[in-house]
CSV table of C-alpha atoms in Angstrom, one decimal:
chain,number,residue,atom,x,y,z
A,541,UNK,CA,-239.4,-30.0,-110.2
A,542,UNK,CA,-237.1,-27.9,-112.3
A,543,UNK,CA,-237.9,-25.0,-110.2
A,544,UNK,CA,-237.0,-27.1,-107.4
A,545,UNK,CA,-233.7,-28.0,-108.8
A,546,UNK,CA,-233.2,-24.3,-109.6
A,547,UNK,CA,-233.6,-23.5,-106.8
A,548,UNK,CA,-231.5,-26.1,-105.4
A,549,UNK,CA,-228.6,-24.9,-108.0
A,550,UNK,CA,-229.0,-20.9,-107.3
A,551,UNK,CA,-228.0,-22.0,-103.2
A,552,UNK,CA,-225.2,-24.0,-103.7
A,553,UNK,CA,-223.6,-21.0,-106.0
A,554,UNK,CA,-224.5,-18.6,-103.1
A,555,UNK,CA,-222.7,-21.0,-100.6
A,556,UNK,CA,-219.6,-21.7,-102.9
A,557,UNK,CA,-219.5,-18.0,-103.3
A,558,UNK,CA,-219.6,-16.8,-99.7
A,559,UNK,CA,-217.0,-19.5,-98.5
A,560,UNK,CA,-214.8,-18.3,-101.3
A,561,UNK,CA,-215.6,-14.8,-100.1
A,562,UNK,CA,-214.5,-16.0,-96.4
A,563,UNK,CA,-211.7,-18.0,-96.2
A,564,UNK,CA,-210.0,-17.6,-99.4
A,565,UNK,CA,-206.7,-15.2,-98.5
A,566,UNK,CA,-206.7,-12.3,-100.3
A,567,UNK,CA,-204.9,-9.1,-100.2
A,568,UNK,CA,-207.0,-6.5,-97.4
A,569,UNK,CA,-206.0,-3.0,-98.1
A,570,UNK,CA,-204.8,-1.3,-94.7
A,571,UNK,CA,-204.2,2.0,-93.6
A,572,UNK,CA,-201.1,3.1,-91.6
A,573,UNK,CA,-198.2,0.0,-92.2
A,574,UNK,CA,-197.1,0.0,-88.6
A,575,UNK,CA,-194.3,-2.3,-86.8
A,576,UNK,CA,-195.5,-5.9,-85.7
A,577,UNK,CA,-193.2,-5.7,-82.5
A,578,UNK,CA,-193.2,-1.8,-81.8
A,579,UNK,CA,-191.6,-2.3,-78.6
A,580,UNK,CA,-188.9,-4.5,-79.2
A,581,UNK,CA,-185.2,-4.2,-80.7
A,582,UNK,CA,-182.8,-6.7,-81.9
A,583,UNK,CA,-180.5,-5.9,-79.5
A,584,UNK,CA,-183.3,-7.3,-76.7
A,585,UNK,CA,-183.2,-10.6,-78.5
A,586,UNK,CA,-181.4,-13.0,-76.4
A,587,UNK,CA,-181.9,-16.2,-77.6
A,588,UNK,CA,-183.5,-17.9,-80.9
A,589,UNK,CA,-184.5,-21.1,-82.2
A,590,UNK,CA,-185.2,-22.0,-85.6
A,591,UNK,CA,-186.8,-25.2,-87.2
A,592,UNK,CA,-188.4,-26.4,-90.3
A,593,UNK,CA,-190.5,-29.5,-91.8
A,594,UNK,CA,-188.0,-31.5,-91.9
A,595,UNK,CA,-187.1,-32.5,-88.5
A,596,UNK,CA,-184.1,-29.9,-88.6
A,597,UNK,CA,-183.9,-27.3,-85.8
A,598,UNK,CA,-181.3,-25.3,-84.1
A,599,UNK,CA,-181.2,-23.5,-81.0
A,600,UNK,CA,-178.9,-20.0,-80.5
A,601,UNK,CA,-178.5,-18.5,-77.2
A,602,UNK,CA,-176.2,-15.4,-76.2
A,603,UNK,CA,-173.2,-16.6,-73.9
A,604,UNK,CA,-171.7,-14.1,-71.8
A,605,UNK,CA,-172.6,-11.4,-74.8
A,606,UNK,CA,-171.5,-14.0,-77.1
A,607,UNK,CA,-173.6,-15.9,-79.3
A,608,UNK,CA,-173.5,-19.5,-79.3
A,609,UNK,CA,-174.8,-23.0,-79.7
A,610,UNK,CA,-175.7,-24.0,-76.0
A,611,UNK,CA,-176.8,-28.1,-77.4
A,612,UNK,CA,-173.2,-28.4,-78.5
A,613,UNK,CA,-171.6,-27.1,-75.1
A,614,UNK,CA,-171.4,-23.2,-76.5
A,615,UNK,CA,-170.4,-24.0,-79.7
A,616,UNK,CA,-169.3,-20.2,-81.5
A,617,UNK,CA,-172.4,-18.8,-83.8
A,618,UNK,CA,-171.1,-16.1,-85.4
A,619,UNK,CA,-173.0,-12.7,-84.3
A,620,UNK,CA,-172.5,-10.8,-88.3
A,621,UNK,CA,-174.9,-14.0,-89.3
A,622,UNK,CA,-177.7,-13.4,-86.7
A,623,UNK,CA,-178.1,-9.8,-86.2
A,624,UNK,CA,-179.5,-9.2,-89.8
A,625,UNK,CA,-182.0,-11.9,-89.2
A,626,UNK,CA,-182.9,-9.8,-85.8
A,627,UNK,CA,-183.1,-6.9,-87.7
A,628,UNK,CA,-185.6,-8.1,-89.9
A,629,UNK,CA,-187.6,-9.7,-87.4
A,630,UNK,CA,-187.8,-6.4,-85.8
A,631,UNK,CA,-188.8,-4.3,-89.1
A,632,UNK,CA,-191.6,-6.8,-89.7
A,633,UNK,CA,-194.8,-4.4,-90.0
A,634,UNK,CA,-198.7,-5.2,-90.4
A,635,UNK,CA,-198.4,-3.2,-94.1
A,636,UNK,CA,-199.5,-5.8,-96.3
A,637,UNK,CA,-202.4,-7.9,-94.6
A,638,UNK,CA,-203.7,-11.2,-96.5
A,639,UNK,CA,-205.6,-11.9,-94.1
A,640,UNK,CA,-207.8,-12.4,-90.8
A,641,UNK,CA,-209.3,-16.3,-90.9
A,642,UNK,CA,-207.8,-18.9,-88.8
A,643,UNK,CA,-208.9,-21.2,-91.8
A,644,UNK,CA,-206.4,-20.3,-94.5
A,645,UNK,CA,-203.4,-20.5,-92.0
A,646,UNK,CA,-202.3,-24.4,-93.2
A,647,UNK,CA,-203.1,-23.3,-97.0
A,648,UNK,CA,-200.1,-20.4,-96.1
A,649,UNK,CA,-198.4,-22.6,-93.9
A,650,UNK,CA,-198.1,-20.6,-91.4
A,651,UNK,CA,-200.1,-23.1,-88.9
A,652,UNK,CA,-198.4,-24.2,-85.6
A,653,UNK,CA,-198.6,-27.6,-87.1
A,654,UNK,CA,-198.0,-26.7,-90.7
A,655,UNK,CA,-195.0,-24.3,-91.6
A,656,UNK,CA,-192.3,-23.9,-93.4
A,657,UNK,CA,-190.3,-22.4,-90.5
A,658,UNK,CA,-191.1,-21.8,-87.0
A,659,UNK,CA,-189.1,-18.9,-85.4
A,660,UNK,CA,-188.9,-18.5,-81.1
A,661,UNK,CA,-187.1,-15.9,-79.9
A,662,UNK,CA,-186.6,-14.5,-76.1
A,663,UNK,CA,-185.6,-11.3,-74.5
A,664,UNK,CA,-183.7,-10.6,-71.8
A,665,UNK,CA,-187.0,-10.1,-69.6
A,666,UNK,CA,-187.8,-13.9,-70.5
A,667,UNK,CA,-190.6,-12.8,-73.0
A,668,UNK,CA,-191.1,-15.3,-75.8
A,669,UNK,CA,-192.7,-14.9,-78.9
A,670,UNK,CA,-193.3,-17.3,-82.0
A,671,UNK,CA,-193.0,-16.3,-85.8
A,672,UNK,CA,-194.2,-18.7,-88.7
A,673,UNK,CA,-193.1,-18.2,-92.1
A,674,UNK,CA,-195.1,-19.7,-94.6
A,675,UNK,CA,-195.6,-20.0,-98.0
A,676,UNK,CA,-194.0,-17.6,-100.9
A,677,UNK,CA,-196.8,-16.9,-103.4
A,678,UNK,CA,-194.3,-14.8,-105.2
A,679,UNK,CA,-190.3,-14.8,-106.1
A,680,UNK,CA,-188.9,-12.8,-102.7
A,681,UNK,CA,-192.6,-12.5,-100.9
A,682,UNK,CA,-193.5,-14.8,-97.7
A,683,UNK,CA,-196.0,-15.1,-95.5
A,684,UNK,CA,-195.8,-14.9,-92.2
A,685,UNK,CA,-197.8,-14.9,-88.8
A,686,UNK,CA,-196.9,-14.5,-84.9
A,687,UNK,CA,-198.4,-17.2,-82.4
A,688,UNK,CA,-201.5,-16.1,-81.3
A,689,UNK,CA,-202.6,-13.9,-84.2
A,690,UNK,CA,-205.2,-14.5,-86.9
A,691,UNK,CA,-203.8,-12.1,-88.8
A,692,UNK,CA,-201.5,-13.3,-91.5
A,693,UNK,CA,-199.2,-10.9,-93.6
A,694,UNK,CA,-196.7,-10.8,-96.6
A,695,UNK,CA,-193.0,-9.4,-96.6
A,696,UNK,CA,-190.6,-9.2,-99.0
A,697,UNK,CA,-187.8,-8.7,-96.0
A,698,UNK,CA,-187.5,-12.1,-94.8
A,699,UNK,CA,-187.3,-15.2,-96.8
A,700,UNK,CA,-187.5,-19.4,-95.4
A,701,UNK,CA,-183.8,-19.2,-97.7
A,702,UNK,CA,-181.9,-17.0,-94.7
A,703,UNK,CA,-184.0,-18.5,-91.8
A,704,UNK,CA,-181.8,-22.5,-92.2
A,705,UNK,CA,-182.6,-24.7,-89.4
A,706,UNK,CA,-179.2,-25.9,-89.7
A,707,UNK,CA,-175.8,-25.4,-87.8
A,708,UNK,CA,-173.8,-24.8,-90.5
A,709,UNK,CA,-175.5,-21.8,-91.3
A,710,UNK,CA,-175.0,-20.0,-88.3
A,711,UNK,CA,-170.9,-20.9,-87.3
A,712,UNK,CA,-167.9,-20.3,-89.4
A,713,UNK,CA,-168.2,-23.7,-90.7
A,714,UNK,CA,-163.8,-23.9,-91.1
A,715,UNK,CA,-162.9,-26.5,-88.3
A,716,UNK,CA,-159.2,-26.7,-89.1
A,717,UNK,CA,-157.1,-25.1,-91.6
A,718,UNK,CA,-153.3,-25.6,-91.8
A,719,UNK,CA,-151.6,-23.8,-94.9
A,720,UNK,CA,-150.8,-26.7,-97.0
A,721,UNK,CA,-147.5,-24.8,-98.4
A,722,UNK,CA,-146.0,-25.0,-94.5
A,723,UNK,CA,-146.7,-28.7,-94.4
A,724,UNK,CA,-143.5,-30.2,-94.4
A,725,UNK,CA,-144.5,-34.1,-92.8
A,726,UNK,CA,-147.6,-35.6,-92.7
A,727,UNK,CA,-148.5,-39.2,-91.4
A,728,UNK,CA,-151.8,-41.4,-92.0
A,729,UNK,CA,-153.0,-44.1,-89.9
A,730,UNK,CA,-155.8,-46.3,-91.4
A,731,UNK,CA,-157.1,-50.0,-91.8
A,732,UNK,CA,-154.7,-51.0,-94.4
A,733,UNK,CA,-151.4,-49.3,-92.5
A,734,UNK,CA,-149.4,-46.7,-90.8
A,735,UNK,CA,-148.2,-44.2,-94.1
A,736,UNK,CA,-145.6,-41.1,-94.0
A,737,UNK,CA,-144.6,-38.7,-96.2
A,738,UNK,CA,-141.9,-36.3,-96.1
A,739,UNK,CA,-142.0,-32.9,-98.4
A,740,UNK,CA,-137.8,-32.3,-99.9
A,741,UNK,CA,-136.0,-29.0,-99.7
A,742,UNK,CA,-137.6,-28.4,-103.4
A,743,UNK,CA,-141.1,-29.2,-102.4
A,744,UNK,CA,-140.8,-33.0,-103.6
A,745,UNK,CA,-143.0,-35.5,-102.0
A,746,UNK,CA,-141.2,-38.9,-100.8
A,747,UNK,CA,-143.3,-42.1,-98.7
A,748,UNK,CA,-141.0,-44.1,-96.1
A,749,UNK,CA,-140.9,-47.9,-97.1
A,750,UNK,CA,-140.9,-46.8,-101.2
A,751,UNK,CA,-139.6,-49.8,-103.2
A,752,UNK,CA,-136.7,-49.1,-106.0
A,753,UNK,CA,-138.8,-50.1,-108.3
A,754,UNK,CA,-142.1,-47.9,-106.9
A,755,UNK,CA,-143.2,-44.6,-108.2
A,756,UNK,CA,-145.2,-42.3,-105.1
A,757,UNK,CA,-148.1,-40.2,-107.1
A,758,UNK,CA,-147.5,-36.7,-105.6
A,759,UNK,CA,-150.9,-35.7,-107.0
A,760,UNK,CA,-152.7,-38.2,-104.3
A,761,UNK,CA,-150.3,-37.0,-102.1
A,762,UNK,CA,-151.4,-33.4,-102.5
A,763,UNK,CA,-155.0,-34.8,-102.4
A,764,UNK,CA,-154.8,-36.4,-99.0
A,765,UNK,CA,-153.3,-33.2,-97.3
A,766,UNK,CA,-155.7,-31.4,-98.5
A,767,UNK,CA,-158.2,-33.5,-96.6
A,768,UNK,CA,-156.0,-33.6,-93.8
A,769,UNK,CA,-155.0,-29.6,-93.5
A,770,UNK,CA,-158.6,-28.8,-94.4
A,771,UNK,CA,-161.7,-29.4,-92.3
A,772,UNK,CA,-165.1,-28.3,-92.5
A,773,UNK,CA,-168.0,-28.5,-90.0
A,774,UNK,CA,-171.4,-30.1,-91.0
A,775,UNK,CA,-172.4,-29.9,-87.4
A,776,UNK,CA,-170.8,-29.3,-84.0
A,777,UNK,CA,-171.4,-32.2,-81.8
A,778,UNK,CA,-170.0,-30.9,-78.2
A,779,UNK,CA,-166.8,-31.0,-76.0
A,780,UNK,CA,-167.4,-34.4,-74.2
A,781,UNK,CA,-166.2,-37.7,-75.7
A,782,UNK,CA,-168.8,-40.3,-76.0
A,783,UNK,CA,-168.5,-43.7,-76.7
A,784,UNK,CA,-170.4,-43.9,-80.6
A,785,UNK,CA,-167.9,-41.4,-81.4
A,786,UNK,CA,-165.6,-44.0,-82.1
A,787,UNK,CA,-162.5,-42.6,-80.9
A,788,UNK,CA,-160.8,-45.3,-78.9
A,789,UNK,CA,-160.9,-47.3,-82.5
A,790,UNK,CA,-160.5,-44.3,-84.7
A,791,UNK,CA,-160.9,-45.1,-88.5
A,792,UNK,CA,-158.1,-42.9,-89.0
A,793,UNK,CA,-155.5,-40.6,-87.4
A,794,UNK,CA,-153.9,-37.9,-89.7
A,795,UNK,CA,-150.7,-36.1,-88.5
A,796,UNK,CA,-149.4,-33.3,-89.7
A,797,UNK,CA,-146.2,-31.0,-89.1
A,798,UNK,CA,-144.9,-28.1,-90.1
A,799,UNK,CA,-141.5,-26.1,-88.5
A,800,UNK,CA,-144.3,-24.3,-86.4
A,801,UNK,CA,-146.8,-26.8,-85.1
A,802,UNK,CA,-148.2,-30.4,-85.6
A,803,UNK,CA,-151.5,-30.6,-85.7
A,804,UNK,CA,-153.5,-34.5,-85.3
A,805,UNK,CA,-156.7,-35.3,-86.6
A,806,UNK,CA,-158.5,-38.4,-85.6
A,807,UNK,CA,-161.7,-39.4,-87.5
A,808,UNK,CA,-164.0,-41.6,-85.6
A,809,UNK,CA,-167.2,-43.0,-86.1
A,810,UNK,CA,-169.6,-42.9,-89.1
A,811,UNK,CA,-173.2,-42.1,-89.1
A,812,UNK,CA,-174.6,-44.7,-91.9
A,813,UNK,CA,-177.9,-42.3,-91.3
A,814,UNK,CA,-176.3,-39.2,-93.3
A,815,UNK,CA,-172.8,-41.0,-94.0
A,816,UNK,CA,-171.1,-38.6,-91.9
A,817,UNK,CA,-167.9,-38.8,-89.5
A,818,UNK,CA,-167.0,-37.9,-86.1
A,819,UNK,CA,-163.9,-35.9,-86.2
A,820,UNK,CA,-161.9,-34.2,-83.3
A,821,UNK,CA,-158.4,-32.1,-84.2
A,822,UNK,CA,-155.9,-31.2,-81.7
A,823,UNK,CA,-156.5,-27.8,-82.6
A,824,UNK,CA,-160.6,-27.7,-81.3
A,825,UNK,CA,-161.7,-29.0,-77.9
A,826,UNK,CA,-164.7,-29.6,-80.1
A,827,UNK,CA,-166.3,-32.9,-81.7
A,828,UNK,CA,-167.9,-32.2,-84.9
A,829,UNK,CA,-169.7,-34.0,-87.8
A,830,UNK,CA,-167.8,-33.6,-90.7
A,831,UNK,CA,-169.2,-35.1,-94.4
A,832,UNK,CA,-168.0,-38.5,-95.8
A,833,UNK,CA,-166.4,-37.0,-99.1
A,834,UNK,CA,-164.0,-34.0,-96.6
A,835,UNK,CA,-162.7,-37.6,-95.0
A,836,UNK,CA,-162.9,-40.2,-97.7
A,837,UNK,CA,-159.6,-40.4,-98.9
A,838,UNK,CA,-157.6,-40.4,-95.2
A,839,UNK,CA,-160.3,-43.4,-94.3
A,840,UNK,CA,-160.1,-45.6,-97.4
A,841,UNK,CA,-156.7,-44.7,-99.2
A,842,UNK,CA,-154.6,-47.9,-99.5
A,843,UNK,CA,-150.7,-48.5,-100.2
A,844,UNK,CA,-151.2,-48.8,-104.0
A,845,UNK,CA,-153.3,-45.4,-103.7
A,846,UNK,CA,-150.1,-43.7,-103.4
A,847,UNK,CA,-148.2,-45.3,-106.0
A,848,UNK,CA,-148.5,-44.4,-110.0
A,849,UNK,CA,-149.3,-47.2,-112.0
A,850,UNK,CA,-147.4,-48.9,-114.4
A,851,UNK,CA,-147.2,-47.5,-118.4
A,852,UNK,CA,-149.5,-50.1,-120.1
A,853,UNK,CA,-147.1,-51.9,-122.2
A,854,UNK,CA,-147.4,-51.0,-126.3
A,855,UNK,CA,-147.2,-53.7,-128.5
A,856,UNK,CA,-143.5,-53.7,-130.8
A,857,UNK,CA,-143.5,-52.9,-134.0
A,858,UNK,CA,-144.3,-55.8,-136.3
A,859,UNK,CA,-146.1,-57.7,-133.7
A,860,UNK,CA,-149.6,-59.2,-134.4
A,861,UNK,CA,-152.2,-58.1,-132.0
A,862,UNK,CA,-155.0,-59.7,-131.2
């Protein structure tokens, strides 16, 4: 029996061993290092999608030799963010194998249905190919495989980091920007009232309908222009008004002059999903997500936000406090 047992014992070890031996990923040293698309340069890249495990993904298409957003009506990508990325996807080489079994792609996560970014790109001849990058078993390493392949391999030239899934990381995310200096009237519709300012010869803020006995606070003056004067995107949205944009009711409309322009902001609808607005300037044909705190003050600023508050009153000398 205890030869039996030994026996028993001695093949489980072997089996333990040999799986270990066959899927475990492990470093497979290789001769020449050679490119993983040897035919293909970034300028034949045409278009590009990228998405990751969160549900985030973001398609980029060259326009009429432009690059661009084509889900938010051609949105402007900016071309200096997405040629490095095509660069690197074309420097990729078969150097560093870790290796060949199907088995340890969702342990790298580089499986179709297990990744930490999935990567489609198209040339102008229509060819598409598919790039996972997976897992980083080291600071600036990442693995990474192409659809179709068993092979998976390690760089230390493309990271998940410079891959976002996300618009913002492919546009100049500045919507509007009027130099607050040049700003000489600025109005704000919202819930609680119709508010204007007017900036003085020396640079002296003064609000229409100010009581003699009312103090405006310049500072949340200041504050509210720079909301209004400043705009950044979260995500581009399109050209084309829609209905849950919330524009016919706007929760506010900003207005801002200077001896050059005015420029009118209207913030619309908000997304209780990721507490983001709708906004649309007079300056962009474009709709665009912008985040709650870039809009907060020009939606929820009242009449008493404006105005400084009273000096707490200090008791008199000689006076009993409680």
């Amino acid at each position: 029996m205890k030869r039996h047992n030994r026996i028993l014992t001695g093949t489980l070890v072997i089996q333990i061993i040999l799986s270990i031996a066959i899927f475990w990923p492990k470093s497979v040293v290789t001769g020449a290092s050679e490119l993983l698309f040897p035919d293909l340069e970034a300028g034949d890249i045409v278009a590009l999608s990228i998405a990751d495990t969160d549900g985030n993904s973001i398609v980029l298409r060259q326009i009429a030799g432009n690059w661009a957003l084509p889900d938010a009506d051609d949105y402007p990508a900016q071309a200096g963010k997405i040629t490095p990325l095509l660069d690197k996807i074309v420097g990729l080489t078969t150097g560093r194998l870790v290796t060949r079994t199907d088995a340890s792609h969702k342990r790298l996560q580089v499986a179709p249905d297990d990744f930490v970014r999935r990567i489609e790109f198209e040339t102008a001849d229509g060819t598409k190919r598919t790039l996972y990058l997976g897992s980083s078993p080291s600071y600036g390493a990442t693995h990474f495989r192409v659809d179709g392949q068993s092979e998976t391999y390690l760089t230390n030239d493309i990271s998940t980091w410079e891959t976002n899934a996300t618009a913002a990381s492919w546009i100049d995310t500045v919507y509007l920007s009027v130099p607050q200096a040049d700003v000489t009237r600025m109005t704000l519709e919202n819930a609680d009232g119709t508010f204007t300012f007017t900036k003085d010869d020396e640079g002296n803020w003064t609000m229409d309908g100010l009581a003699a006995d009312e103090t405006l606070d310049e500072a949340k003056v200041t504050a509210l222009l720079g909301q209004a004067a400043s705009v950044n995107v979260v995500s581009p949205l399109g050209k084309e008004d829609q209905a849950a944009y919330g524009m016919e009711e706007p929760n506010a409309v900003a207005t801002i002059e200077t001896n050059d322009q005015t420029v009118t902001l209207r913030i619309g609808a908000k997304d209780t999903a990721d507490n983001s607005y709708v906004v649309i300037s007079s300056e962009s044909p474009y709709y665009v997500r912008v985040s709650e705190f870039s809009v907060k003050n020009l939606v929820e600023n009242t009449r008493d936000d404006f105005l400084q508050s009273p000096p707490t009153p200090t008791p008199e000398e000689g006076t009993n406090t409680p």
